[in-house]
GROMACS .gro file of N, CA and C in nm:
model
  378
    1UNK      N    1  13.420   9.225  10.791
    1UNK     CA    2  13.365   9.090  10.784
    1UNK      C    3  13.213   9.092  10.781
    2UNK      N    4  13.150   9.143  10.870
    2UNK     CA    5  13.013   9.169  10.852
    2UNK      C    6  12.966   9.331  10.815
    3UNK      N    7  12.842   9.261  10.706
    3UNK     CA    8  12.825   9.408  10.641
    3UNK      C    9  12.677   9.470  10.658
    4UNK      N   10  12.651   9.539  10.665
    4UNK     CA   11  12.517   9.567  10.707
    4UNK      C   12  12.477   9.667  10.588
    5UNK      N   13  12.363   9.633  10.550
    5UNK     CA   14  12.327   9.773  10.467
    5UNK      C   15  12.138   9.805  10.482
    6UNK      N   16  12.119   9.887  10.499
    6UNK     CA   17  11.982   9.976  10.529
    6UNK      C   18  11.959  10.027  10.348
    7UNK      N   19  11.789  10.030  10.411
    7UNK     CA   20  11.722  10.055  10.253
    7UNK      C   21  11.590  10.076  10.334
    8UNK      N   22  11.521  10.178  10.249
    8UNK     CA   23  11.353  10.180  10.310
    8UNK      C   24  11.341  10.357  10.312
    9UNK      N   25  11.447  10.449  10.322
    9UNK     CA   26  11.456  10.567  10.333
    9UNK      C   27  11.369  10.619  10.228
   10UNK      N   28  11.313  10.808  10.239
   10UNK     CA   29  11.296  10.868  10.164
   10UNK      C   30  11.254  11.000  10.221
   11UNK      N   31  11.146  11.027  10.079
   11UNK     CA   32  11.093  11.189  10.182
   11UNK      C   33  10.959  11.158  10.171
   12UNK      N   34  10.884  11.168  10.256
   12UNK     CA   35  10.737  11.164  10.319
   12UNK      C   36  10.689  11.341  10.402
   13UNK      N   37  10.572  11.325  10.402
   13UNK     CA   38  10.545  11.422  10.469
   13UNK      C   39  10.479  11.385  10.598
   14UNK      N   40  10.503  11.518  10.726
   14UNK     CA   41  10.437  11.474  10.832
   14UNK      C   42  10.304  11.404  10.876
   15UNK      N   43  10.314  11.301  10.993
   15UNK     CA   44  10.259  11.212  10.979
   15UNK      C   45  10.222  11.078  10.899
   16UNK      N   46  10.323  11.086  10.808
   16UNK     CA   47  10.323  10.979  10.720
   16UNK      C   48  10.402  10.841  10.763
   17UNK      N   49  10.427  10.756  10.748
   17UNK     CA   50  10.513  10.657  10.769
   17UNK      C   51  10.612  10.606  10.670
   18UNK      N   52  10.713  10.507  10.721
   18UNK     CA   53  10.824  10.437  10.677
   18UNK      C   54  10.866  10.367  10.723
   19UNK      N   55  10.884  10.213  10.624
   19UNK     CA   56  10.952  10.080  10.684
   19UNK      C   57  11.139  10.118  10.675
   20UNK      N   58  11.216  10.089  10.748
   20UNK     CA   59  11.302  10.097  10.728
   20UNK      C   60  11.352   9.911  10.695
   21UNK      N   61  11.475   9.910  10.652
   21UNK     CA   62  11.567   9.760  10.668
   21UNK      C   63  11.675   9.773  10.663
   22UNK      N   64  11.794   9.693  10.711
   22UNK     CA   65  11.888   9.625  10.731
   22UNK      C   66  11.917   9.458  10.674
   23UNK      N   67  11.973   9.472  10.555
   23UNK     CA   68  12.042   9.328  10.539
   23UNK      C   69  12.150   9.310  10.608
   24UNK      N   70  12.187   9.217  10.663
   24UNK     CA   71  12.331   9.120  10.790
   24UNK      C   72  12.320   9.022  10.702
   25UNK      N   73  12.486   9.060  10.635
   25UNK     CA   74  12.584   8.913  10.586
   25UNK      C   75  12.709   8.917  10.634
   26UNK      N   76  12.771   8.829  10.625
   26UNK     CA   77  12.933   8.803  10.673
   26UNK      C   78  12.938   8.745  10.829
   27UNK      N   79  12.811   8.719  10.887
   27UNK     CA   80  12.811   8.652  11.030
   27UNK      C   81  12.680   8.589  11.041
   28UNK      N   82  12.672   8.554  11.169
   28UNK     CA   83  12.581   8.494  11.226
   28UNK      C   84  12.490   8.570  11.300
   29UNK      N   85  12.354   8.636  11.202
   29UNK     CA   86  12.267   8.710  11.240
   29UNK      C   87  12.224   8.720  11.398
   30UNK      N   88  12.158   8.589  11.411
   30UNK     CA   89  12.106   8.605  11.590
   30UNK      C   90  12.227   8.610  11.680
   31UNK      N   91  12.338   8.609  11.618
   31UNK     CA   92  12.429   8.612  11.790
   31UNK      C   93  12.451   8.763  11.802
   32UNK      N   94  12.402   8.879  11.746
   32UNK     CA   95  12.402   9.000  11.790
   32UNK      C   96  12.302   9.013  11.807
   33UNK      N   97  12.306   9.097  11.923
   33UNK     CA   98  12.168   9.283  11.930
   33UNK      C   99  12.188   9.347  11.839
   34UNK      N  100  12.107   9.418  11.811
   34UNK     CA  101  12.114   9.500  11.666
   34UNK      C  102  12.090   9.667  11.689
   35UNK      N  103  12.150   9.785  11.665
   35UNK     CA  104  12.041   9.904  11.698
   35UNK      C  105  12.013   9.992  11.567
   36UNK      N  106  11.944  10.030  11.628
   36UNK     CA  107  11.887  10.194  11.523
   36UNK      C  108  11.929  10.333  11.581
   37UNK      N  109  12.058  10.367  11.509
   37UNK     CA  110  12.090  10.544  11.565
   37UNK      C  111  12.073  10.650  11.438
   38UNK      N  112  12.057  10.758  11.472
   38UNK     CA  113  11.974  10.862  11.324
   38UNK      C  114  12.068  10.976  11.377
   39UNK      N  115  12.108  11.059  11.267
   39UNK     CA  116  12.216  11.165  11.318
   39UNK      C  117  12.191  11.262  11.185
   40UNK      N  118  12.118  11.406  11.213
   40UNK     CA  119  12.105  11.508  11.143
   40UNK      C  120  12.218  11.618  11.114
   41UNK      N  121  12.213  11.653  11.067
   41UNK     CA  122  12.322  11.774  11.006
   41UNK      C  123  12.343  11.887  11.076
   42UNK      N  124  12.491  11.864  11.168
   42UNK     CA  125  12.510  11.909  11.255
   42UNK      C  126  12.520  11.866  11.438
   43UNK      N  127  12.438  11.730  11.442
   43UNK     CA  128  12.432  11.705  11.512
   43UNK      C  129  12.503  11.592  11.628
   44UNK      N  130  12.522  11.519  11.690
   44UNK     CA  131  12.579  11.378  11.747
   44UNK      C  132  12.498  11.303  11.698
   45UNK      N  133  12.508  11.156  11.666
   45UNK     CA  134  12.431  11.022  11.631
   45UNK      C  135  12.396  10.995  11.767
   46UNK      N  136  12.248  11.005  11.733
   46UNK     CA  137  12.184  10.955  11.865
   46UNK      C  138  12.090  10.869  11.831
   47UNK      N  139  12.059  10.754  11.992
   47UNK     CA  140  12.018  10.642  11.978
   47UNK      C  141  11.830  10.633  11.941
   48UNK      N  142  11.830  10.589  11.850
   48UNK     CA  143  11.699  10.548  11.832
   48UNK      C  144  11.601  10.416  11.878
   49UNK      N  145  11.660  10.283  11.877
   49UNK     CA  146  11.642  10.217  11.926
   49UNK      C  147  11.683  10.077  11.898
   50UNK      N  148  11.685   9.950  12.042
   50UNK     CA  149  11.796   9.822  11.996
   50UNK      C  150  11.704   9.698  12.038
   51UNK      N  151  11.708   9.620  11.984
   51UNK     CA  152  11.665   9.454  12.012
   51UNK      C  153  11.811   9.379  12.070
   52UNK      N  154  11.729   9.267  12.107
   52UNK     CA  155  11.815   9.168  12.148
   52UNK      C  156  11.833   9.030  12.037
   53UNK      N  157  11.915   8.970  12.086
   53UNK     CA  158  11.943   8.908  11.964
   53UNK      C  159  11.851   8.834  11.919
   54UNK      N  160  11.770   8.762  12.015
   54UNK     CA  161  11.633   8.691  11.995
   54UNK      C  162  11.517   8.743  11.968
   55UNK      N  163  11.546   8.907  12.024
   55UNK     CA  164  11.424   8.982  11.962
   55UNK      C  165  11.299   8.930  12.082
   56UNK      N  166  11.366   8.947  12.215
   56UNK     CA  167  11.275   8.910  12.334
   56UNK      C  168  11.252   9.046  12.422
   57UNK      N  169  11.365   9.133  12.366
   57UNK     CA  170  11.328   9.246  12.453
   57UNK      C  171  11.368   9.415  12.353
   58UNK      N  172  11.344   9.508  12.382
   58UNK     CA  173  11.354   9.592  12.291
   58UNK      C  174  11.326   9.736  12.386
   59UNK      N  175  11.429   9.841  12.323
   59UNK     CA  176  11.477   9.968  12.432
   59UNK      C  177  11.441  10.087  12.294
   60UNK      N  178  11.350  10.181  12.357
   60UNK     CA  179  11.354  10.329  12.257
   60UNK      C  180  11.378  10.436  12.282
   61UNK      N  181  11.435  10.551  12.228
   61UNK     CA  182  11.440  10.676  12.296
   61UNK      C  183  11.306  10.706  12.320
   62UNK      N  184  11.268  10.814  12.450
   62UNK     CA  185  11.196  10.875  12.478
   62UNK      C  186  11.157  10.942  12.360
   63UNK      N  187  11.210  11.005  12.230
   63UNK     CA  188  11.165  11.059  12.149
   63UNK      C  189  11.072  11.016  12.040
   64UNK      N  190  11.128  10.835  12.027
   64UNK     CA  191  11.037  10.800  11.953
   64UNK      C  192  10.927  10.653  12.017
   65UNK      N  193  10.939  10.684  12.139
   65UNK     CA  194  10.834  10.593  12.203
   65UNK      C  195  10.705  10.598  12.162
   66UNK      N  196  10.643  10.486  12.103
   66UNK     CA  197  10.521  10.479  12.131
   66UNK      C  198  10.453  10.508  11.937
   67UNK      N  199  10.613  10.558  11.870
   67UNK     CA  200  10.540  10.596  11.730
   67UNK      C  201  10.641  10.485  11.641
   68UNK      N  202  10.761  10.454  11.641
   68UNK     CA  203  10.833  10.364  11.618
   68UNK      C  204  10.852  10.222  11.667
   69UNK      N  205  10.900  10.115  11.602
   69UNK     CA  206  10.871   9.986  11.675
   69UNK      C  207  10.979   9.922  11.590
   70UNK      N  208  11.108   9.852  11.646
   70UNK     CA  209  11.227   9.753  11.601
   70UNK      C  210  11.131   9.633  11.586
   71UNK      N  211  11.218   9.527  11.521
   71UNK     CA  212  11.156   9.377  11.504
   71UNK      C  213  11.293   9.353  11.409
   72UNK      N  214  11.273   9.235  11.438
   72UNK     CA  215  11.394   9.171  11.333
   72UNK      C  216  11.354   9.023  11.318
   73UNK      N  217  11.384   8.947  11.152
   73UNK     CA  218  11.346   8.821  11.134
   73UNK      C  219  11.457   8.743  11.110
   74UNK      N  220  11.529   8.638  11.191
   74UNK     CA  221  11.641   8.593  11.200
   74UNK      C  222  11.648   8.515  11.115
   75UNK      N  223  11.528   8.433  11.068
   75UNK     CA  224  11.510   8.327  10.945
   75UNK      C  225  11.565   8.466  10.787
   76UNK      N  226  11.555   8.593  10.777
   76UNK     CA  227  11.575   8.642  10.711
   76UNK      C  228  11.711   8.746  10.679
   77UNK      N  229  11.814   8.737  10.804
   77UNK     CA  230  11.877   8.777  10.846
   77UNK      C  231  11.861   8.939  10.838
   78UNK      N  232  11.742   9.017  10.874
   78UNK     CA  233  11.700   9.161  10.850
   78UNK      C  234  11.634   9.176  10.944
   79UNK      N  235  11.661   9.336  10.979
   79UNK     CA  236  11.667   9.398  11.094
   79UNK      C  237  11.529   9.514  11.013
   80UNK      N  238  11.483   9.542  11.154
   80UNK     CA  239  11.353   9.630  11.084
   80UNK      C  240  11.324   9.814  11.152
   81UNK      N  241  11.292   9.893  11.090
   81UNK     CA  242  11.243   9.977  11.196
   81UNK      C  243  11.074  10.010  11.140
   82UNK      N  244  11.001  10.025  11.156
   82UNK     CA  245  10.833  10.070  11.119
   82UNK      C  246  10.853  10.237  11.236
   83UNK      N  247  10.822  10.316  11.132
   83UNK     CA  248  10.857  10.465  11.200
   83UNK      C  249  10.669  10.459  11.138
   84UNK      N  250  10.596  10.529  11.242
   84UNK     CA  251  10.473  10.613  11.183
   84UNK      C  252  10.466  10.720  11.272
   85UNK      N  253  10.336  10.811  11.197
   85UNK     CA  254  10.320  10.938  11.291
   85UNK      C  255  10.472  11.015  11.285
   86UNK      N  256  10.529  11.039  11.158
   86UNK     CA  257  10.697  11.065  11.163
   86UNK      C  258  10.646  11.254  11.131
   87UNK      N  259  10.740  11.304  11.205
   87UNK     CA  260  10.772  11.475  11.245
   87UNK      C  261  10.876  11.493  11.225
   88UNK      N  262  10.891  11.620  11.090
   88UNK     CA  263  11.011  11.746  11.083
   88UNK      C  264  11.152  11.657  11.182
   89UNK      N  265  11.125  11.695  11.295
   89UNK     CA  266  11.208  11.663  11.368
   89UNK      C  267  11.310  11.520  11.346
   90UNK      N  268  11.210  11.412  11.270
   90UNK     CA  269  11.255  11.260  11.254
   90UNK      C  270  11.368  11.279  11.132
   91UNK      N  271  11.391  11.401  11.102
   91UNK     CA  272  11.475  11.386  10.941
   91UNK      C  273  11.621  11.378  11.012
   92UNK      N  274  11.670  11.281  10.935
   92UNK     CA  275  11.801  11.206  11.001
   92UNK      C  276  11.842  11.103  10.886
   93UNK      N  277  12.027  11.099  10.874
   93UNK     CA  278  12.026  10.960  10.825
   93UNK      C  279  12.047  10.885  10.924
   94UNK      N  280  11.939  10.715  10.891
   94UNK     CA  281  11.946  10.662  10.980
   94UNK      C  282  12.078  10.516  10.984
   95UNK      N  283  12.082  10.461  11.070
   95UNK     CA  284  12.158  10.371  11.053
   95UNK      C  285  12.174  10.265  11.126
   96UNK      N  286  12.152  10.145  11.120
   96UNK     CA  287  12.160  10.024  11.133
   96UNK      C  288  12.290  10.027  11.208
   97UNK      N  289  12.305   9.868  11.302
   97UNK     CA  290  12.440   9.857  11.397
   97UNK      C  291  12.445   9.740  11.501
   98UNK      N  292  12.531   9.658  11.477
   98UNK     CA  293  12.516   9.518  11.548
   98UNK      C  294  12.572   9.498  11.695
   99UNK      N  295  12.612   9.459  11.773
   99UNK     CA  296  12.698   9.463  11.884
   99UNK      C  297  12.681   9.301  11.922
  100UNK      N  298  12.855   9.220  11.924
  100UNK     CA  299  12.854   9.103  11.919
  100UNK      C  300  12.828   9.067  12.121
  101UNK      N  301  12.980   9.126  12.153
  101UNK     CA  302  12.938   9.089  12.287
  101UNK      C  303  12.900   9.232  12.380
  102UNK      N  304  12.788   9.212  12.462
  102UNK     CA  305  12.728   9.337  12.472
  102UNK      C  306  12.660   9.335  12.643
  103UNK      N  307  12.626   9.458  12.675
  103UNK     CA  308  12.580   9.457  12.776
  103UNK      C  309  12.349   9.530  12.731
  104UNK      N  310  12.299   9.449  12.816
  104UNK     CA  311  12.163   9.515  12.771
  104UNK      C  312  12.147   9.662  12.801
  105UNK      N  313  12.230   9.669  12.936
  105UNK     CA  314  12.240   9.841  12.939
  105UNK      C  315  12.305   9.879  12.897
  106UNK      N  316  12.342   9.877  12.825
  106UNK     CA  317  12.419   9.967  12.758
  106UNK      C  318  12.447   9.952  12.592
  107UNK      N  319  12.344   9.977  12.564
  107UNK     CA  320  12.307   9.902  12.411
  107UNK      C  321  12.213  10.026  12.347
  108UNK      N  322  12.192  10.134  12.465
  108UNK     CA  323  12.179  10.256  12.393
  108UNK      C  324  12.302  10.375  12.343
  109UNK      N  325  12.398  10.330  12.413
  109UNK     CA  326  12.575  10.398  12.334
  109UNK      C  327  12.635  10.318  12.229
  110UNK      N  328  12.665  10.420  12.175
  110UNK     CA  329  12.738  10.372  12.007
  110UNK      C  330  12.845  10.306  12.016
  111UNK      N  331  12.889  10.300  12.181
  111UNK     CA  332  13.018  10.233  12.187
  111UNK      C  333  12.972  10.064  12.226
  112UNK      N  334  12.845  10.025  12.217
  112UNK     CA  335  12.848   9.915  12.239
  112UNK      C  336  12.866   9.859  12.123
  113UNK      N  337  12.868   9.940  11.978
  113UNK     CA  338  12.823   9.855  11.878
  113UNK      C  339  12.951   9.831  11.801
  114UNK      N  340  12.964   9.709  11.737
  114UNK     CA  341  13.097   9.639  11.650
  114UNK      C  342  13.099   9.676  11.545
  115UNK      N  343  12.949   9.666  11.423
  115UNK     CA  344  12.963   9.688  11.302
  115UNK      C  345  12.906   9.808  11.320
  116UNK      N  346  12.883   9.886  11.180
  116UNK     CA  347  12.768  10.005  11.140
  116UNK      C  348  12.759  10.033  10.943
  117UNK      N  349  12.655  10.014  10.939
  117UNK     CA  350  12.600  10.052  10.781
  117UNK      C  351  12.591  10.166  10.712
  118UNK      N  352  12.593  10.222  10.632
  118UNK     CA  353  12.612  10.313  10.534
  118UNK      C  354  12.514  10.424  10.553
  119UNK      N  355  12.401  10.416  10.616
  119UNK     CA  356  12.301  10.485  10.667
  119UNK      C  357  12.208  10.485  10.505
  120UNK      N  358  12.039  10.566  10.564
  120UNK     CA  359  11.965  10.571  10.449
  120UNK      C  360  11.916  10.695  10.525
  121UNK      N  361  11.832  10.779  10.393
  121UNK     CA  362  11.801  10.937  10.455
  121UNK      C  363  11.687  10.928  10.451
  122UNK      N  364  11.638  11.011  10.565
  122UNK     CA  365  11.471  10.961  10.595
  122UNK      C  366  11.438  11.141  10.618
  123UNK      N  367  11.360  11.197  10.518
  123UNK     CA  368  11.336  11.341  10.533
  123UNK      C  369  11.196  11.330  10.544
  124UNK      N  370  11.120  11.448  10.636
  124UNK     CA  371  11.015  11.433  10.673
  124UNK      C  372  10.962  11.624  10.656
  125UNK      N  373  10.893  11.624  10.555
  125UNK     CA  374  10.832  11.772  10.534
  125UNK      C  375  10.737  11.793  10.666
  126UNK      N  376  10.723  11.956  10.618
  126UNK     CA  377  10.600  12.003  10.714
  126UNK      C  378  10.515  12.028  10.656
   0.00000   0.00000   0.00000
């Protein structure tokens, strides 16, 4: 019913930046939290980071604190990530993910989330 799809991916080199996005159709954008999880080859999908549905509060991994930043425009129904200062390490596909009824703690596990999008590949040279 609801579909999510991400766009904004590519290959950059270190230290460079990237907007990521998320289009949300088939529901009602603000009544979810939304997150960002990135999962490399080989690895578990791990959490990158989630808003609230109003976009009043916002949670990041320790990994990308302080260089990444969520936002989302509800008048546009799109979800955002702004990655800068991106490292080797950031290469992941990433992926978009809604969660209808939810807890704030717990909105960094994949099990909070209802939908999930197709992912986009975000490669980052050295």
């Amino acid at each position: 019913q609801v579909q999510l799809v991400e766009s904004g991916g590519g290959l950059v080199q270190a230290g460079g930046s990237l907007r990521l996005a998320c289009a949300a159709s088939g529901g009602t954008f603000s009544s979810f939290a939304m997150g960002w999880f990135r999962q490399a080859p080989g690895k578990e999908r791990e959490f990158v980071a989630a808003i609230t549905r109003l976009g009043s509060n916002t949670y990041y991994a320790n990994s990308v604190q302080g260089r990444f930043a969520i936002s989302r425009d509800n008048a546009k129904n799109t979800l955002y990530l702004q990655m800068n200062s991106l490292k080797p390490e950031d290469t992941a596909v990433y992926y978009c993910a809604a969660a209808s009824n939810y807890e704030r703690a717990w909105l960094t596990s994949r099990r909070q989330y209802d939908y999930w999008g197709q992912g986009t590949q975000v490669t980052v040279s050295s």
